[in-house]
Short mmCIF file of C-alpha atoms in Angstrom, two decimals:
data_model
loop_
_atom_site.label_atom_id
_atom_site.label_comp_id
_atom_site.label_asym_id
_atom_site.label_seq_id
_atom_site.Cartn_x
_atom_site.Cartn_y
_atom_site.Cartn_z
CA MET A 1 12.13 -24.83 -11.21
CA LYS A 2 8.97 -23.40 -9.95
CA GLN A 3 8.47 -22.40 -6.80
CA GLN A 4 4.41 -23.61 -5.35
CA SER A 5 3.18 -22.67 -1.90
CA CYS A 6 1.53 -26.03 -0.06
CA ASN A 7 -1.62 -26.56 1.36
CA THR A 8 -3.31 -24.44 -1.54
CA ILE A 9 -6.21 -24.89 -4.38
CA TRP A 10 -6.95 -23.02 -7.28
CA HIS A 11 -10.31 -20.80 -5.84
CA GLN A 12 -12.51 -21.73 -9.99
CA ALA A 13 -14.15 -18.16 -9.83
CA SER A 14 -17.47 -17.58 -11.13
CA VAL A 15 -16.61 -14.29 -12.72
CA THR A 16 -15.10 -15.28 -15.65
CA ARG A 17 -12.35 -13.41 -18.56
CA ALA A 18 -13.84 -14.42 -20.72
CA ARG A 19 -17.28 -11.89 -18.88
CA ARG A 20 -14.58 -10.09 -17.45
CA GLU A 21 -13.78 -9.48 -21.31
CA ALA A 22 -16.91 -9.01 -22.35
CA LEU A 23 -18.85 -6.69 -19.49
CA ASN A 24 -14.73 -4.33 -21.08
CA GLY A 25 -15.82 -4.22 -24.74
CA HIS A 26 -11.94 -6.29 -25.65
CA ARG A 27 -9.99 -8.77 -25.73
CA SER A 28 -7.35 -8.89 -22.99
CA ALA A 29 -3.95 -9.56 -23.51
CA ILE A 30 0.05 -8.92 -22.19
CA LEU A 31 1.71 -6.53 -24.78
CA TRP A 32 5.60 -7.66 -23.73
CA PHE A 33 8.23 -4.63 -24.10
CA THR A 34 11.78 -5.61 -24.48
CA GLY A 35 15.17 -3.52 -24.98
CA LEU A 36 18.01 -2.16 -24.24
CA SER A 37 17.70 0.57 -21.57
CA GLY A 38 17.14 3.62 -24.13
CA ALA A 39 14.95 1.85 -26.36
CA GLY A 40 12.14 4.29 -25.81
CA LYS A 41 9.75 1.01 -23.50
CA SER A 42 8.23 2.74 -21.57
CA THR A 43 7.19 5.82 -23.90
CA LEU A 44 5.71 3.77 -26.59
CA ALA A 45 3.98 1.12 -23.72
CA HIS A 46 2.59 4.98 -22.71
CA ALA A 47 1.56 5.61 -26.21
CA VAL A 48 0.19 2.74 -26.48
CA GLU A 49 -1.34 3.21 -23.78
CA GLU A 50 -3.01 6.74 -24.47
CA ARG A 51 -4.22 5.25 -27.07
CA LEU A 52 -5.68 2.65 -25.59
CA HIS A 53 -7.49 4.59 -23.11
CA GLU A 54 -8.71 6.64 -25.87
CA LEU A 55 -10.40 3.92 -27.25
CA GLY A 56 -12.22 3.12 -23.90
CA CYS A 57 -9.37 -0.34 -23.80
CA LEU A 58 -8.67 -1.15 -19.92
CA THR A 59 -5.20 -1.03 -19.65
CA PHE A 60 -2.23 -0.52 -17.24
CA VAL A 61 1.17 -0.35 -17.92
CA LEU A 62 3.44 -2.14 -15.90
CA ASP A 63 6.93 -0.19 -15.44
CA GLY A 64 10.27 -1.31 -15.23
CA ASP A 65 11.32 1.12 -12.72
CA ASN A 66 8.16 1.39 -10.77
CA VAL A 67 8.32 -2.22 -9.77
CA ARG A 68 10.78 -1.57 -8.93
CA HIS A 69 9.70 0.42 -6.06
CA GLY A 70 7.14 -2.27 -4.71
CA LEU A 71 7.00 -5.54 -6.03
CA CYS A 72 10.34 -6.14 -6.70
CA GLY A 73 11.70 -3.69 -4.17
CA ASP A 74 13.60 -6.46 -2.86
CA LEU A 75 15.42 -7.69 -6.17
CA GLY A 76 18.68 -5.85 -7.48
CA PHE A 77 20.98 -6.89 -10.81
CA SER A 78 21.90 -9.66 -10.96
CA ASP A 79 21.31 -12.70 -13.21
CA ALA A 80 19.45 -13.94 -10.61
CA ASP A 81 17.75 -11.38 -9.41
CA ARG A 82 16.88 -10.73 -13.07
CA HIS A 83 15.65 -13.44 -13.59
CA GLU A 84 12.86 -13.11 -10.44
CA ASN A 85 12.31 -9.76 -11.48
CA ILE A 86 10.45 -10.98 -15.17
CA ARG A 87 9.41 -14.03 -13.18
CA ARG A 88 6.76 -11.92 -10.60
CA VAL A 89 6.48 -9.65 -13.40
CA GLY A 90 4.84 -12.26 -15.43
CA GLU A 91 2.93 -14.60 -12.51
CA LEU A 92 1.14 -10.39 -12.35
CA ALA A 93 0.83 -9.56 -15.45
CA LYS A 94 -0.87 -12.94 -16.23
CA LEU A 95 -3.15 -12.34 -12.95
CA MET A 96 -4.28 -9.23 -14.78
CA LEU A 97 -4.88 -10.82 -17.76
CA GLU A 98 -7.80 -13.52 -16.52
CA ALA A 99 -9.18 -9.93 -14.94
CA GLY A 100 -9.83 -8.86 -18.66
CA VAL A 101 -6.91 -6.08 -18.65
CA ILE A 102 -4.75 -5.17 -21.70
CA THR A 103 -1.88 -5.30 -19.77
CA LEU A 104 1.34 -3.84 -22.01
CA THR A 105 4.92 -4.26 -20.45
CA ALA A 106 8.00 -2.20 -20.09
CA PHE A 107 11.18 -4.18 -18.93
CA ILE A 108 14.34 -4.37 -20.41
CA SER A 109 14.04 -8.41 -19.38
CA PRO A 110 17.14 -9.18 -21.61
CA PHE A 111 17.36 -13.05 -21.71
CA ARG A 112 15.47 -14.53 -24.07
CA ALA A 113 14.36 -18.43 -21.29
CA GLU A 114 13.06 -15.20 -19.31
CA ARG A 115 10.92 -13.61 -21.37
CA GLU A 116 10.00 -17.42 -22.49
CA LEU A 117 9.33 -18.69 -19.19
CA ALA A 118 6.50 -15.54 -18.93
CA ARG A 119 4.59 -16.52 -22.37
CA ARG A 120 4.13 -19.67 -21.61
CA LEU A 121 2.45 -19.03 -18.33
CA VAL A 122 -0.36 -17.74 -20.53
CA ALA A 123 -2.28 -18.76 -23.29
CA ASP A 124 -0.57 -19.06 -27.73
CA GLY A 125 -2.36 -15.50 -28.21
CA ASP A 126 -2.18 -14.08 -25.09
CA PHE A 127 1.47 -13.11 -25.28
CA ILE A 128 2.41 -9.78 -27.21
CA GLU A 129 6.19 -9.33 -27.50
CA ILE A 130 7.27 -6.30 -29.00
CA TYR A 131 10.97 -5.78 -29.66
CA CYS A 132 11.98 -2.61 -29.73
CA ASN A 133 15.08 -2.52 -31.63
CA CYS A 134 17.54 0.55 -30.97
CA SER A 135 20.74 0.83 -31.53
CA LEU A 136 23.12 0.49 -28.42
CA ASP A 137 24.94 3.97 -29.48
CA VAL A 138 20.65 6.42 -29.73
CA CYS A 139 20.28 4.86 -26.66
CA GLU A 140 23.15 6.19 -25.22
CA SER A 141 22.28 9.35 -26.06
CA ARG A 142 19.11 8.97 -24.86
CA ASP A 143 20.23 8.23 -21.68
CA VAL A 144 19.08 11.67 -19.31
CA LYS A 145 19.13 9.19 -15.63
CA GLY A 146 24.15 8.54 -16.61
CA LEU A 147 22.95 4.62 -16.57
CA TYR A 148 25.55 3.96 -19.96
CA GLN A 149 28.33 6.52 -18.78
CA LYS A 150 27.99 4.74 -15.37
CA ALA A 151 28.34 1.80 -16.73
CA ARG A 152 31.31 2.85 -19.00
CA GLN A 153 33.37 4.13 -15.66
CA GLY A 154 32.90 0.15 -13.95
CA GLN A 155 29.73 1.72 -11.60
CA ILE A 156 27.31 -0.19 -12.59
CA PRO A 157 27.44 -3.34 -12.57
CA HIS A 158 25.51 -5.99 -15.02
CA PHE A 159 24.43 -2.70 -16.43
CA THR A 160 22.66 -4.61 -19.64
CA GLY A 161 24.07 -3.62 -23.35
CA ILE A 162 28.16 -3.17 -21.53
CA SER A 163 28.51 -5.67 -18.81
CA SER A 164 25.92 -8.31 -19.34
CA PRO A 165 24.44 -8.99 -22.31
CA TYR A 166 21.33 -8.51 -24.35
CA GLN A 167 19.65 -11.30 -26.25
CA PRO A 168 17.36 -9.98 -29.55
CA PRO A 169 13.74 -12.13 -29.43
CA ASP A 170 13.96 -15.08 -31.37
CA HIS A 171 10.43 -14.86 -33.14
CA PRO A 172 8.91 -11.29 -31.38
CA GLU A 173 5.37 -10.52 -32.31
CA LEU A 174 6.54 -7.06 -33.83
CA ILE A 175 9.58 -5.50 -34.27
CA VAL A 176 10.04 -1.97 -34.12
CA ASN A 177 12.71 0.16 -35.04
CA THR A 178 12.46 3.24 -32.26
CA ASP A 179 15.71 3.98 -33.61
CA GLN A 180 14.30 5.49 -36.88
CA ALA A 181 10.00 5.53 -36.04
CA GLU A 182 8.37 8.74 -34.96
CA LEU A 183 6.75 7.80 -31.99
CA LYS A 184 3.97 7.88 -33.76
CA ALA A 185 4.15 4.97 -35.95
CA CYS A 186 5.47 3.79 -33.26
CA VAL A 187 1.86 3.43 -32.12
CA GLU A 188 0.52 2.57 -35.01
CA GLN A 189 2.90 -1.15 -35.56
CA VAL A 190 1.59 -2.24 -32.40
CA MET A 191 -1.65 -1.12 -33.00
CA ARG A 192 -2.30 -2.71 -36.35
CA VAL A 193 -0.88 -5.47 -34.25
CA LEU A 194 -3.85 -5.29 -31.74
CA THR A 195 -6.56 -4.68 -34.42
CA ALA A 196 -5.52 -8.09 -36.26
CA ARG A 197 -5.45 -10.15 -33.78
CA GLY A 198 -8.30 -9.08 -32.55
CA VAL A 199 -7.87 -7.61 -28.98
CA VAL A 200 -9.27 -4.72 -30.43
CA ALA A 201 -11.67 -3.29 -32.92
CA ALA A 202 -10.59 -2.05 -36.09
CA GLU A 203 -11.62 1.92 -35.37
CA ARG A 204 -13.54 3.25 -37.74
CA ASP A 205 -14.49 7.02 -39.78
CA GLU A 206 -17.44 9.11 -38.83
CA ALA A 207 -19.06 6.73 -41.95
CA GLY A 208 -18.50 4.09 -40.80
CA ASP A 209 -15.19 3.01 -42.84
CA ALA A 210 -12.33 0.87 -41.07
CA ILE A 211 -9.81 3.24 -40.57
CA ARG A 212 -6.38 2.10 -43.05
CA ARG A 213 -2.96 1.98 -40.82
CA LEU A 214 -0.62 3.93 -41.80
#
């Protein structure tokens, strides 16, 4: 159940999201990268941010580990804590959307209900769910932190993919097969979606023609 502080009134600022977007030269949006640990969410989110930054876009990546160092540092990994973690991130992403920022979130966010909760915080079209589809075997082979091994040994409870389920999105805006495609190709897939949705303008070559995305 959504909680709301007592005796508060939302203050309507004179500087609106539309004015911020006009200043930035692009729309704001939430890019929600989801998938198993090791699926490449953070890698892809930061690579997309790098491309957007080169285009002059205002961006920020909310990374799962980084958020748990501060904003969500008091939370564990129980189902209830995972729910609260995503609730907080969703609310933060909503504020950054209003600030005119293209916000990229990289969280396992294993449960459909929590991701739908984050989606419902904003208007249709503002939330772009990107499923980093990667087999469990490949994710384990990329496990530089040794988390999967610890989870299989019972040292980490509630570990997604091992002792806790991951629920793939039913209808994501984009599925990226990160265990098959190269990073550059994955970035291009995301950029095509952003261009098609009018978040950013199509890149153009020196002759002024739109660059065909591969």
